[in-house]
Amino acid sequence: MLRFLNQCSRGRGAWLLLAFTAFVLEMVALYFQHVMMLKPCVMCIYERCALFGVMGAGIVGAIAPKTPLRFAALLIWLYSAVEGLRLSYEHTMIQLHPNPFVTCDFAARFPSWLPLNQWFPGIFVASGDCAEKQWSFLTLGMPQWLIVVFGVFLLIALLVLLAQFFKPKRRDLFTR
């Protein structure tokens, strides 16, 4: 399996699948926000940024998958998945154990050189409360589902990283 993952990481298809998966999740988030009228909180915006990081990793990996750029994409993927998992866990704890002393900010804080909330307000402006449970599916709230999503992203990223130490199988037409 690790040899197969190594082989996949050297092709564009797997990286584009990663980017597409994150893109679909972003579109679902925007559907929830603009069609279902759910208000994203600051933690939701930060989790959204982590998903954009995973999508960016897929795009970087698809640019030149057979070069060392693949390792940069893998590092972006790992970092984004870890941060997304951390943020989702923190958000879940805020919802499961509401406390007036543990709350999230009123507005997302982006660096001055990257004011995403000013450039793309329809995507990065927070207007909800982190402790409010606005949506659930199969008894799990949105941040709990994001723990699952980022956990899967992290597990696959770790397997792909481990697979980099195994040479891919060489498939010839006449050898088995």
Coordinates of N, CA, C and O in Angstrom, one line a residue:
M1 N 0.8 -1.2 0.0 CA 0.0 0.0 0.0 C 0.9 1.3 0.0 O 0.5 2.2 -0.7
L2 N 2.0 1.2 0.8 CA 2.8 2.4 0.8 C 3.5 2.7 -0.5 O 3.7 3.9 -0.9
R3 N 3.9 1.6 -1.2 CA 4.4 1.8 -2.5 C 3.4 2.4 -3.5 O 3.7 3.3 -4.3
F4 N 2.2 2.0 -3.4 CA 1.1 2.5 -4.2 C 0.9 4.0 -3.9 O 0.7 4.8 -4.8
L5 N 0.9 4.4 -2.6 CA 0.8 5.8 -2.2 C 1.9 6.6 -2.7 O 1.7 7.8 -3.1
N6 N 3.1 6.1 -2.7 CA 4.3 6.8 -3.3 C 4.1 7.0 -4.7 O 4.3 8.1 -5.2
Q7 N 3.6 6.0 -5.4 CA 3.4 6.1 -6.9 C 2.3 7.2 -7.1 O 2.5 8.0 -8.0
C8 N 1.3 7.2 -6.3 CA 0.2 8.1 -6.5 C 0.7 9.6 -6.3 O 0.2 10.5 -6.9
S9 N 1.6 9.7 -5.3 CA 2.0 11.1 -4.9 C 2.9 11.6 -6.0 O 3.2 12.8 -6.0
R10 N 3.4 10.8 -6.9 CA 4.2 11.3 -8.0 C 3.4 11.6 -9.3 O 4.0 11.9 -10.3
G11 N 2.1 11.5 -9.2 CA 1.2 11.9 -10.3 C 0.3 13.0 -9.9 O 0.0 13.3 -8.8
R12 N -0.2 13.7 -10.9 CA -1.1 14.8 -10.7 C -2.5 14.5 -10.2 O -3.1 15.2 -9.5
G13 N -3.0 13.3 -10.5 CA -4.3 12.9 -10.2 C -4.6 12.9 -8.7 O -5.7 13.5 -8.3
A14 N -3.8 12.4 -7.9 CA -4.0 12.3 -6.5 C -4.0 13.7 -5.9 O -4.8 14.0 -5.0
W15 N -3.1 14.6 -6.3 CA -3.0 15.9 -5.8 C -4.2 16.7 -6.2 O -4.7 17.5 -5.4
L16 N -4.7 16.5 -7.4 CA -5.9 17.2 -7.9 C -7.1 16.7 -7.1 O -8.0 17.5 -6.8
L17 N -7.1 15.5 -6.8 CA -8.2 14.9 -6.0 C -8.2 15.5 -4.6 O -9.3 15.9 -4.1
L18 N -7.1 15.7 -4.0 CA -7.0 16.4 -2.7 C -7.5 17.8 -2.8 O -8.3 18.2 -2.0
A19 N -7.0 18.6 -3.8 CA -7.5 19.9 -4.0 C -9.0 20.0 -4.3 O -9.7 20.8 -3.7
F20 N -9.5 19.1 -5.1 CA -10.9 19.0 -5.4 C -11.8 18.7 -4.1 O -12.8 19.3 -3.9
T21 N -11.3 17.8 -3.3 CA -12.0 17.4 -2.1 C -12.1 18.7 -1.2 O -13.2 18.9 -0.6
A22 N -11.0 19.4 -1.0 CA -11.1 20.6 -0.1 C -12.0 21.6 -0.8 O -12.7 22.3 -0.1
F23 N -11.9 21.8 -2.1 CA -12.8 22.7 -2.8 C -14.2 22.4 -2.6 O -15.0 23.3 -2.3
V24 N -14.6 21.2 -2.7 CA -16.0 20.8 -2.4 C -16.4 21.1 -1.0 O -17.5 21.6 -0.8
L25 N -15.6 20.9 -0.1 CA -15.9 21.2 1.3 C -16.0 22.7 1.5 O -16.9 23.2 2.3
E26 N -15.2 23.5 0.8 CA -15.4 25.0 0.9 C -16.7 25.4 0.3 O -17.4 26.3 0.8
M27 N -17.1 24.7 -0.8 CA -18.4 25.1 -1.5 C -19.5 24.7 -0.5 O -20.5 25.4 -0.5
V28 N -19.4 23.6 0.2 CA -20.4 23.2 1.2 C -20.5 24.3 2.3 O -21.6 24.7 2.7
A29 N -19.4 24.8 2.7 CA -19.4 25.8 3.7 C -20.0 27.1 3.2 O -20.8 27.8 4.0
L30 N -19.8 27.5 2.0 CA -20.4 28.7 1.4 C -21.9 28.5 1.2 O -22.7 29.4 1.3
Y31 N -22.3 27.2 0.9 CA -23.7 26.9 0.8 C -24.4 27.1 2.1 O -25.5 27.7 2.2
F32 N -23.8 26.6 3.2 CA -24.3 26.7 4.5 C -24.5 28.2 4.8 O -25.5 28.6 5.4
Q33 N -23.5 29.0 4.5 CA -23.5 30.4 4.8 C -24.4 31.2 4.0 O -25.2 32.0 4.6
H34 N -24.4 31.1 2.7 CA -25.2 32.0 1.8 C -26.6 31.5 1.4 O -27.4 32.2 1.1
V35 N -26.8 30.2 1.5 CA -28.1 29.6 1.1 C -28.9 29.2 2.3 O -30.1 29.6 2.5
M36 N -28.3 28.5 3.3 CA -29.0 28.1 4.5 C -28.9 29.2 5.5 O -29.6 29.1 6.6
M37 N -28.2 30.3 5.3 CA -28.1 31.5 6.1 C -27.6 31.2 7.5 O -28.0 31.8 8.5
L38 N -26.6 30.2 7.6 CA -26.0 30.0 8.9 C -24.8 31.0 9.0 O -24.1 31.2 8.0
K39 N -24.7 31.5 10.2 CA -23.6 32.6 10.4 C -22.3 31.9 10.8 O -22.3 31.3 11.9
P40 N -21.3 32.1 10.1 CA -20.0 31.5 10.5 C -19.4 32.3 11.6 O -19.4 33.5 11.6
C41 N -18.8 31.6 12.6 CA -18.1 32.3 13.7 C -16.6 32.4 13.3 O -16.2 32.0 12.3
V42 N -15.9 33.0 14.2 CA -14.4 33.2 13.9 C -13.7 31.9 13.8 O -12.9 31.7 12.9
M43 N -14.1 30.9 14.6 CA -13.4 29.6 14.5 C -13.8 29.0 13.2 O -12.9 28.3 12.6
C44 N -15.0 29.1 12.7 CA -15.4 28.6 11.4 C -14.5 29.2 10.3 O -14.1 28.5 9.4
I45 N -14.3 30.5 10.4 CA -13.4 31.2 9.4 C -12.0 30.6 9.4 O -11.4 30.4 8.4
Y46 N -11.5 30.4 10.6 CA -10.1 29.9 10.7 C -10.1 28.4 10.2 O -9.1 28.0 9.5
E47 N -11.1 27.7 10.5 CA -11.2 26.3 10.0 C -11.3 26.3 8.4 O -10.7 25.5 7.8
R48 N -12.0 27.3 7.9 CA -12.1 27.5 6.5 C -10.7 27.8 5.9 O -10.4 27.3 4.8
C49 N -10.0 28.6 6.6 CA -8.6 28.9 6.1 C -7.7 27.6 6.1 O -6.9 27.4 5.2
A50 N -7.9 26.8 7.1 CA -7.1 25.5 7.1 C -7.5 24.6 5.9 O -6.7 24.0 5.3
L51 N -8.8 24.6 5.5 CA -9.3 23.9 4.3 C -8.7 24.5 3.1 O -8.3 23.8 2.1
F52 N -8.6 25.8 3.0 CA -7.9 26.5 1.9 C -6.4 26.1 1.8 O -5.8 25.9 0.7
G53 N -5.8 25.9 3.0 CA -4.4 25.4 3.0 C -4.3 24.0 2.4 O -3.4 23.7 1.7
V54 N -5.3 23.1 2.7 CA -5.2 21.8 2.2 C -5.4 21.8 0.6 O -4.8 21.2 -0.1
M55 N -6.4 22.7 0.2 CA -6.6 22.9 -1.2 C -5.3 23.4 -1.9 O -4.9 23.0 -3.0
G56 N -4.7 24.4 -1.3 CA -3.4 24.9 -1.8 C -2.3 23.9 -1.9 O -1.6 23.8 -2.9
A57 N -2.3 23.0 -0.9 CA -1.3 21.9 -0.9 C -1.6 21.0 -2.1 O -0.6 20.6 -2.8
G58 N -2.8 20.7 -2.4 CA -3.1 19.9 -3.6 C -2.7 20.6 -4.9 O -2.2 19.9 -5.8
I59 N -2.9 21.9 -5.0 CA -2.5 22.6 -6.2 C -1.0 22.7 -6.3 O -0.5 22.4 -7.4
V60 N -0.3 22.9 -5.2 CA 1.2 22.9 -5.3 C 1.7 21.6 -5.7 O 2.6 21.4 -6.5
G61 N 1.1 20.5 -5.1 CA 1.6 19.2 -5.5 C 1.3 18.8 -6.9 O 2.0 18.1 -7.5
A62 N 0.2 19.3 -7.5 CA -0.2 19.0 -8.8 C 0.7 19.8 -9.8 O 0.8 19.3 -11.0
I63 N 1.3 20.8 -9.4 CA 2.2 21.6 -10.3 C 3.3 20.8 -10.9 O 3.6 20.7 -12.1
A64 N 4.1 20.2 -10.0 CA 5.2 19.3 -10.4 C 5.4 18.2 -9.4 O 6.3 18.2 -8.5
P65 N 4.6 17.1 -9.5 CA 4.6 16.1 -8.5 C 5.8 15.2 -8.5 O 6.0 14.5 -7.5
K66 N 6.6 15.2 -9.6 CA 7.8 14.4 -9.6 C 9.0 15.1 -9.1 O 10.1 14.5 -9.2
T67 N 8.9 16.3 -8.7 CA 10.0 17.1 -8.2 C 9.9 17.2 -6.7 O 9.0 16.9 -6.1
P68 N 11.0 17.8 -6.1 CA 10.9 18.1 -4.6 C 9.8 19.0 -4.2 O 9.5 19.1 -3.0
L69 N 9.1 19.7 -5.1 CA 8.0 20.5 -4.8 C 6.9 19.7 -4.1 O 6.1 20.2 -3.3
R70 N 6.9 18.4 -4.4 CA 5.9 17.5 -3.8 C 6.1 17.5 -2.3 O 5.1 17.4 -1.5
F71 N 7.3 17.6 -1.8 CA 7.6 17.6 -0.4 C 7.1 18.9 0.3 O 6.6 18.9 1.4
A72 N 7.2 20.0 -0.4 CA 6.6 21.3 0.1 C 5.1 21.2 0.2 O 4.5 21.6 1.2
A73 N 4.5 20.6 -0.9 CA 3.1 20.4 -0.8 C 2.7 19.5 0.4 O 1.7 19.7 1.0
L74 N 3.5 18.5 0.6 CA 3.2 17.6 1.7 C 3.3 18.3 3.1 O 2.5 18.1 4.0
L75 N 4.3 19.2 3.2 CA 4.4 19.9 4.4 C 3.2 20.9 4.6 O 2.7 21.0 5.7
I76 N 2.8 21.5 3.5 CA 1.6 22.4 3.6 C 0.4 21.6 4.0 O -0.4 22.1 4.9
W77 N 0.2 20.5 3.4 CA -0.9 19.6 3.7 C -0.9 19.2 5.2 O -1.9 19.2 5.9
L78 N 0.3 18.7 5.7 CA 0.4 18.3 7.1 C 0.1 19.5 8.0 O -0.7 19.3 9.0
Y79 N 0.7 20.6 7.8 CA 0.5 21.8 8.6 C -1.0 22.2 8.7 O -1.6 22.4 9.7
S80 N -1.6 22.2 7.5 CA -3.0 22.6 7.4 C -3.9 21.6 8.1 O -4.9 22.0 8.8
A81 N -3.7 20.4 7.9 CA -4.5 19.3 8.6 C -4.3 19.4 10.1 O -5.3 19.3 10.8
V82 N -3.1 19.6 10.6 CA -2.9 19.7 12.0 C -3.6 20.9 12.6 O -4.3 20.8 13.6
E83 N -3.4 22.0 11.9 CA -4.1 23.3 12.4 C -5.6 23.2 12.4 O -6.3 23.6 13.3
G84 N -6.1 22.6 11.3 CA -7.5 22.4 11.2 C -8.1 21.5 12.3 O -9.1 21.7 12.8
L85 N -7.3 20.4 12.6 CA -7.7 19.5 13.6 C -7.7 20.2 15.0 O -8.6 20.1 15.8
R86 N -6.7 21.0 15.2 CA -6.6 21.7 16.5 C -7.7 22.7 16.6 O -8.4 22.8 17.7
L87 N -8.0 23.5 15.6 CA -9.0 24.5 15.6 C -10.4 23.8 15.8 O -11.2 24.3 16.5
S88 N -10.6 22.7 15.1 CA -11.9 22.0 15.2 C -12.1 21.5 16.6 O -13.2 21.5 17.1
Y89 N -11.1 21.0 17.2 CA -11.2 20.4 18.6 C -11.5 21.6 19.5 O -12.4 21.5 20.4
E90 N -10.8 22.7 19.4 CA -11.0 23.9 20.2 C -12.5 24.4 20.1 O -13.1 24.7 21.1
H91 N -12.9 24.4 18.9 CA -14.3 24.9 18.6 C -15.3 23.9 19.2 O -16.3 24.3 19.8
T92 N -15.0 22.6 19.1 CA -15.9 21.6 19.7 C -16.0 21.8 21.2 O -17.1 21.7 21.8
M93 N -14.9 22.0 21.8 CA -14.8 22.2 23.3 C -15.6 23.4 23.7 O -16.3 23.5 24.7
I94 N -15.5 24.5 22.9 CA -16.3 25.7 23.2 C -17.8 25.4 23.1 O -18.6 25.9 24.0
Q95 N -18.2 24.6 22.1 CA -19.6 24.3 22.0 C -20.1 23.3 23.1 O -21.2 23.4 23.6
L96 N -19.3 22.3 23.4 CA -19.7 21.2 24.3 C -19.7 21.7 25.8 O -20.4 21.2 26.6
H97 N -18.8 22.6 26.1 CA -18.6 23.1 27.4 C -18.6 24.6 27.4 O -17.6 25.3 27.6
P98 N -19.8 25.2 27.2 CA -19.8 26.7 27.2 C -19.4 27.3 28.5 O -19.7 26.8 29.6
N99 N -18.6 28.4 28.4 CA -18.1 29.1 29.5 C -17.9 30.5 29.2 O -17.4 30.9 28.1
P100 N -18.4 31.4 30.0 CA -18.3 32.8 29.7 C -16.9 33.4 29.6 O -16.6 34.4 29.1
F101 N -15.9 32.6 30.2 CA -14.6 33.0 30.2 C -13.8 32.5 29.0 O -12.6 32.9 28.8
V102 N -14.3 31.5 28.3 CA -13.7 30.9 27.2 C -14.6 31.1 26.0 O -15.5 30.4 25.8
T103 N -14.2 32.2 25.2 CA -15.0 32.5 24.0 C -14.1 32.8 22.9 O -12.8 32.8 23.1
C104 N -14.6 32.9 21.7 CA -13.8 33.3 20.6 C -13.8 34.8 20.3 O -14.7 35.5 20.9
D105 N -13.0 35.3 19.5 CA -13.0 36.7 19.2 C -14.2 37.1 18.4 O -15.0 36.3 17.9
F106 N -14.4 38.4 18.3 CA -15.6 39.0 17.6 C -15.3 39.0 16.1 O -16.2 39.0 15.3
A107 N -14.1 39.2 15.7 CA -13.7 39.2 14.3 C -12.4 38.5 14.1 O -11.6 38.4 15.0
A108 N -12.3 37.9 12.9 CA -11.1 37.1 12.6 C -9.9 38.1 12.5 O -10.0 39.2 11.9
R109 N -8.8 37.7 13.0 CA -7.6 38.5 12.9 C -6.6 37.9 11.9 O -6.0 36.9 12.1
F110 N -6.5 38.6 10.8 CA -5.6 38.3 9.7 C -4.4 39.2 9.7 O -4.5 40.4 10.2
P111 N -3.2 38.8 9.2 CA -2.1 39.7 9.2 C -2.4 40.9 8.3 O -3.2 40.9 7.4
S112 N -1.7 42.0 8.6 CA -2.0 43.3 7.8 C -1.6 43.1 6.4 O -2.2 43.8 5.5
W113 N -0.7 42.2 6.0 CA -0.3 42.0 4.7 C -1.2 41.0 3.9 O -1.1 40.8 2.7
L114 N -2.2 40.4 4.6 CA -3.1 39.5 4.0 C -4.5 39.7 4.7 O -5.0 38.8 5.3
P115 N -5.2 40.9 4.4 CA -6.5 41.1 5.1 C -7.6 40.4 4.3 O -8.4 41.0 3.6
L116 N -7.7 39.1 4.5 CA -8.7 38.3 3.7 C -10.1 38.8 4.0 O -11.0 38.8 3.1
N117 N -10.4 39.2 5.2 CA -11.7 39.7 5.6 C -12.1 40.9 4.8 O -13.3 41.2 4.7
Q118 N -11.1 41.7 4.4 CA -11.4 42.9 3.6 C -11.4 42.6 2.1 O -12.2 43.2 1.4
W119 N -10.6 41.7 1.7 CA -10.6 41.4 0.3 C -11.8 40.5 -0.1 O -12.3 40.7 -1.2
F120 N -12.1 39.6 0.7 CA -13.2 38.6 0.4 C -14.2 38.6 1.5 O -14.3 37.5 2.2
P121 N -15.0 39.6 1.8 CA -15.8 39.6 3.0 C -16.9 38.5 2.9 O -17.4 38.1 4.0
G122 N -17.4 38.1 1.7 CA -18.4 37.1 1.7 C -17.9 35.7 2.1 O -18.7 34.8 2.3
I123 N -16.6 35.6 2.2 CA -16.0 34.3 2.6 C -15.4 34.3 4.0 O -15.5 33.4 4.8
F124 N -14.7 35.5 4.3 CA -13.9 35.5 5.5 C -14.4 36.5 6.6 O -13.6 36.8 7.6
V125 N -15.6 37.0 6.6 CA -16.1 37.8 7.7 C -17.0 36.9 8.6 O -17.9 36.3 8.1
A126 N -16.7 37.0 9.9 CA -17.4 36.2 10.8 C -18.5 37.0 11.4 O -18.4 38.2 11.7
S127 N -19.7 36.3 11.6 CA -20.8 37.0 12.2 C -21.6 36.2 13.2 O -22.6 36.6 13.7
G128 N -21.1 35.0 13.5 CA -21.8 34.1 14.4 C -21.1 34.0 15.7 O -20.0 34.5 15.9
D129 N -21.7 33.2 16.6 CA -21.2 32.9 17.9 C -20.6 31.5 17.9 O -21.3 30.6 17.5
C130 N -19.4 31.4 18.4 CA -18.7 30.1 18.4 C -19.4 29.0 19.3 O -19.4 27.9 19.0
A131 N -20.1 29.5 20.3 CA -20.8 28.5 21.2 C -22.1 28.1 20.7 O -22.7 27.1 21.3
E132 N -22.6 28.7 19.7 CA -24.0 28.4 19.2 C -23.9 27.2 18.3 O -23.1 27.2 17.3
K133 N -24.8 26.2 18.5 CA -24.8 25.1 17.6 C -25.9 25.3 16.6 O -27.1 25.3 16.9
Q134 N -25.6 25.6 15.4 CA -26.5 26.0 14.4 C -27.0 24.8 13.5 O -28.0 24.9 12.9
W135 N -26.1 23.8 13.5 CA -26.4 22.7 12.5 C -25.8 21.4 13.1 O -24.8 21.4 13.8
S136 N -26.5 20.3 12.9 CA -26.0 19.0 13.2 C -26.5 18.0 12.2 O -27.5 18.1 11.6
F137 N -25.7 16.9 12.1 CA -26.0 15.8 11.3 C -25.6 14.5 12.0 O -24.4 14.4 12.4
L138 N -26.5 13.6 12.1 CA -26.2 12.3 12.9 C -25.7 12.6 14.3 O -24.7 12.1 14.7
T139 N -26.3 13.6 14.9 CA -26.0 14.1 16.3 C -24.7 14.8 16.4 O -24.3 15.2 17.5
L140 N -23.9 14.9 15.4 CA -22.6 15.7 15.5 C -22.8 17.1 14.9 O -23.4 17.2 13.8
G141 N -22.2 18.0 15.6 CA -22.2 19.4 15.1 C -21.1 19.6 14.0 O -20.3 18.7 13.7
M142 N -21.1 20.8 13.4 CA -20.2 21.1 12.3 C -18.7 21.0 12.8 O -17.9 20.3 12.1
P143 N -18.3 21.5 13.9 CA -16.9 21.4 14.3 C -16.5 19.9 14.6 O -15.4 19.5 14.4
Q144 N -17.5 19.1 15.1 CA -17.2 17.7 15.3 C -17.0 17.0 14.0 O -16.1 16.1 13.8
W145 N -17.8 17.3 12.9 CA -17.5 16.7 11.6 C -16.2 17.2 11.1 O -15.5 16.4 10.4
L146 N -15.8 18.4 11.4 CA -14.5 18.9 10.9 C -13.4 18.2 11.5 O -12.3 18.0 10.9
I147 N -13.6 17.7 12.8 CA -12.5 16.9 13.4 C -12.4 15.6 12.6 O -11.2 15.2 12.4
V148 N -13.5 15.0 12.2 CA -13.4 13.8 11.3 C -12.7 14.1 10.0 O -11.8 13.4 9.6
V149 N -13.1 15.2 9.4 CA -12.5 15.6 8.1 C -11.0 15.9 8.2 O -10.2 15.3 7.4
F150 N -10.6 16.7 9.1 CA -9.2 17.0 9.3 C -8.4 15.8 9.8 O -7.2 15.6 9.4
G151 N -9.0 14.9 10.6 CA -8.4 13.7 11.0 C -8.1 12.8 9.8 O -7.0 12.2 9.8
V152 N -9.0 12.7 8.9 CA -8.8 11.9 7.7 C -7.7 12.5 6.9 O -6.8 11.8 6.4
F153 N -7.8 13.8 6.7 CA -6.7 14.5 5.9 C -5.4 14.2 6.5 O -4.4 14.0 5.8
L154 N -5.3 14.3 7.9 CA -4.0 14.1 8.5 C -3.5 12.7 8.4 O -2.3 12.4 8.2
L155 N -4.4 11.7 8.6 CA -4.0 10.3 8.5 C -3.5 10.0 7.1 O -2.4 9.4 6.9
I156 N -4.2 10.5 6.1 CA -3.7 10.2 4.7 C -2.4 11.0 4.4 O -1.5 10.4 3.8
A157 N -2.3 12.2 4.9 CA -1.0 12.9 4.7 C 0.2 12.2 5.4 O 1.3 12.1 4.8
L158 N -0.1 11.6 6.6 CA 1.0 10.9 7.3 C 1.4 9.6 6.5 O 2.5 9.3 6.4
L159 N 0.3 8.9 6.0 CA 0.6 7.7 5.2 C 1.4 8.1 3.9 O 2.3 7.4 3.5
V160 N 1.0 9.2 3.3 CA 1.8 9.6 2.1 C 3.2 10.0 2.4 O 4.1 9.7 1.7
L161 N 3.4 10.7 3.6 CA 4.7 11.0 4.0 C 5.5 9.8 4.3 O 6.7 9.7 3.8
L162 N 5.0 8.8 5.0 CA 5.7 7.5 5.2 C 6.0 6.8 3.9 O 7.0 6.2 3.8
A163 N 5.1 6.9 3.0 CA 5.3 6.2 1.7 C 6.4 6.8 0.9 O 7.0 6.1 0.0
Q164 N 6.8 8.0 1.2 CA 8.0 8.6 0.5 C 9.3 7.9 0.7 O 10.2 8.0 -0.1
F165 N 9.3 7.0 1.7 CA 10.5 6.3 2.0 C 10.5 4.9 1.4 O 11.4 4.1 1.6
F166 N 9.5 4.6 0.6 CA 9.4 3.3 -0.1 C 9.4 3.6 -1.6 O 8.7 4.5 -2.1
K167 N 10.3 2.9 -2.3 CA 10.4 3.1 -3.8 C 9.1 2.6 -4.4 O 8.6 1.6 -4.1
P168 N 8.6 3.4 -5.4 CA 7.4 2.9 -6.1 C 7.7 1.7 -6.9 O 8.8 1.5 -7.4
K169 N 6.7 0.9 -7.1 CA 6.9 -0.3 -7.9 C 7.0 0.1 -9.4 O 6.3 1.0 -9.9
R170 N 7.9 -0.5 -10.1 CA 8.1 -0.3 -11.5 C 7.3 -1.3 -12.2 O 7.5 -2.5 -12.0
R171 N 6.4 -0.8 -13.0 CA 5.5 -1.7 -13.8 C 6.0 -1.8 -15.2 O 5.9 -0.8 -15.9
D172 N 6.4 -2.9 -15.6 CA 6.8 -3.2 -17.0 C 5.8 -4.1 -17.6 O 5.1 -4.9 -16.9
L173 N 5.7 -4.0 -18.9 CA 4.7 -4.8 -19.6 C 4.9 -6.3 -19.5 O 4.0 -7.1 -19.4
F174 N 6.2 -6.7 -19.6 CA 6.5 -8.1 -19.6 C 7.1 -8.7 -18.4 O 7.4 -9.9 -18.3
T175 N 7.1 -7.9 -17.3 CA 7.6 -8.5 -16.0 C 6.5 -8.5 -15.0 O 5.6 -7.7 -15.0
R176 N 6.6 -9.4 -14.1 CA 5.5 -9.4 -13.1 C 6.1 -9.3 -11.8 O 6.9 -9.8 -11.2

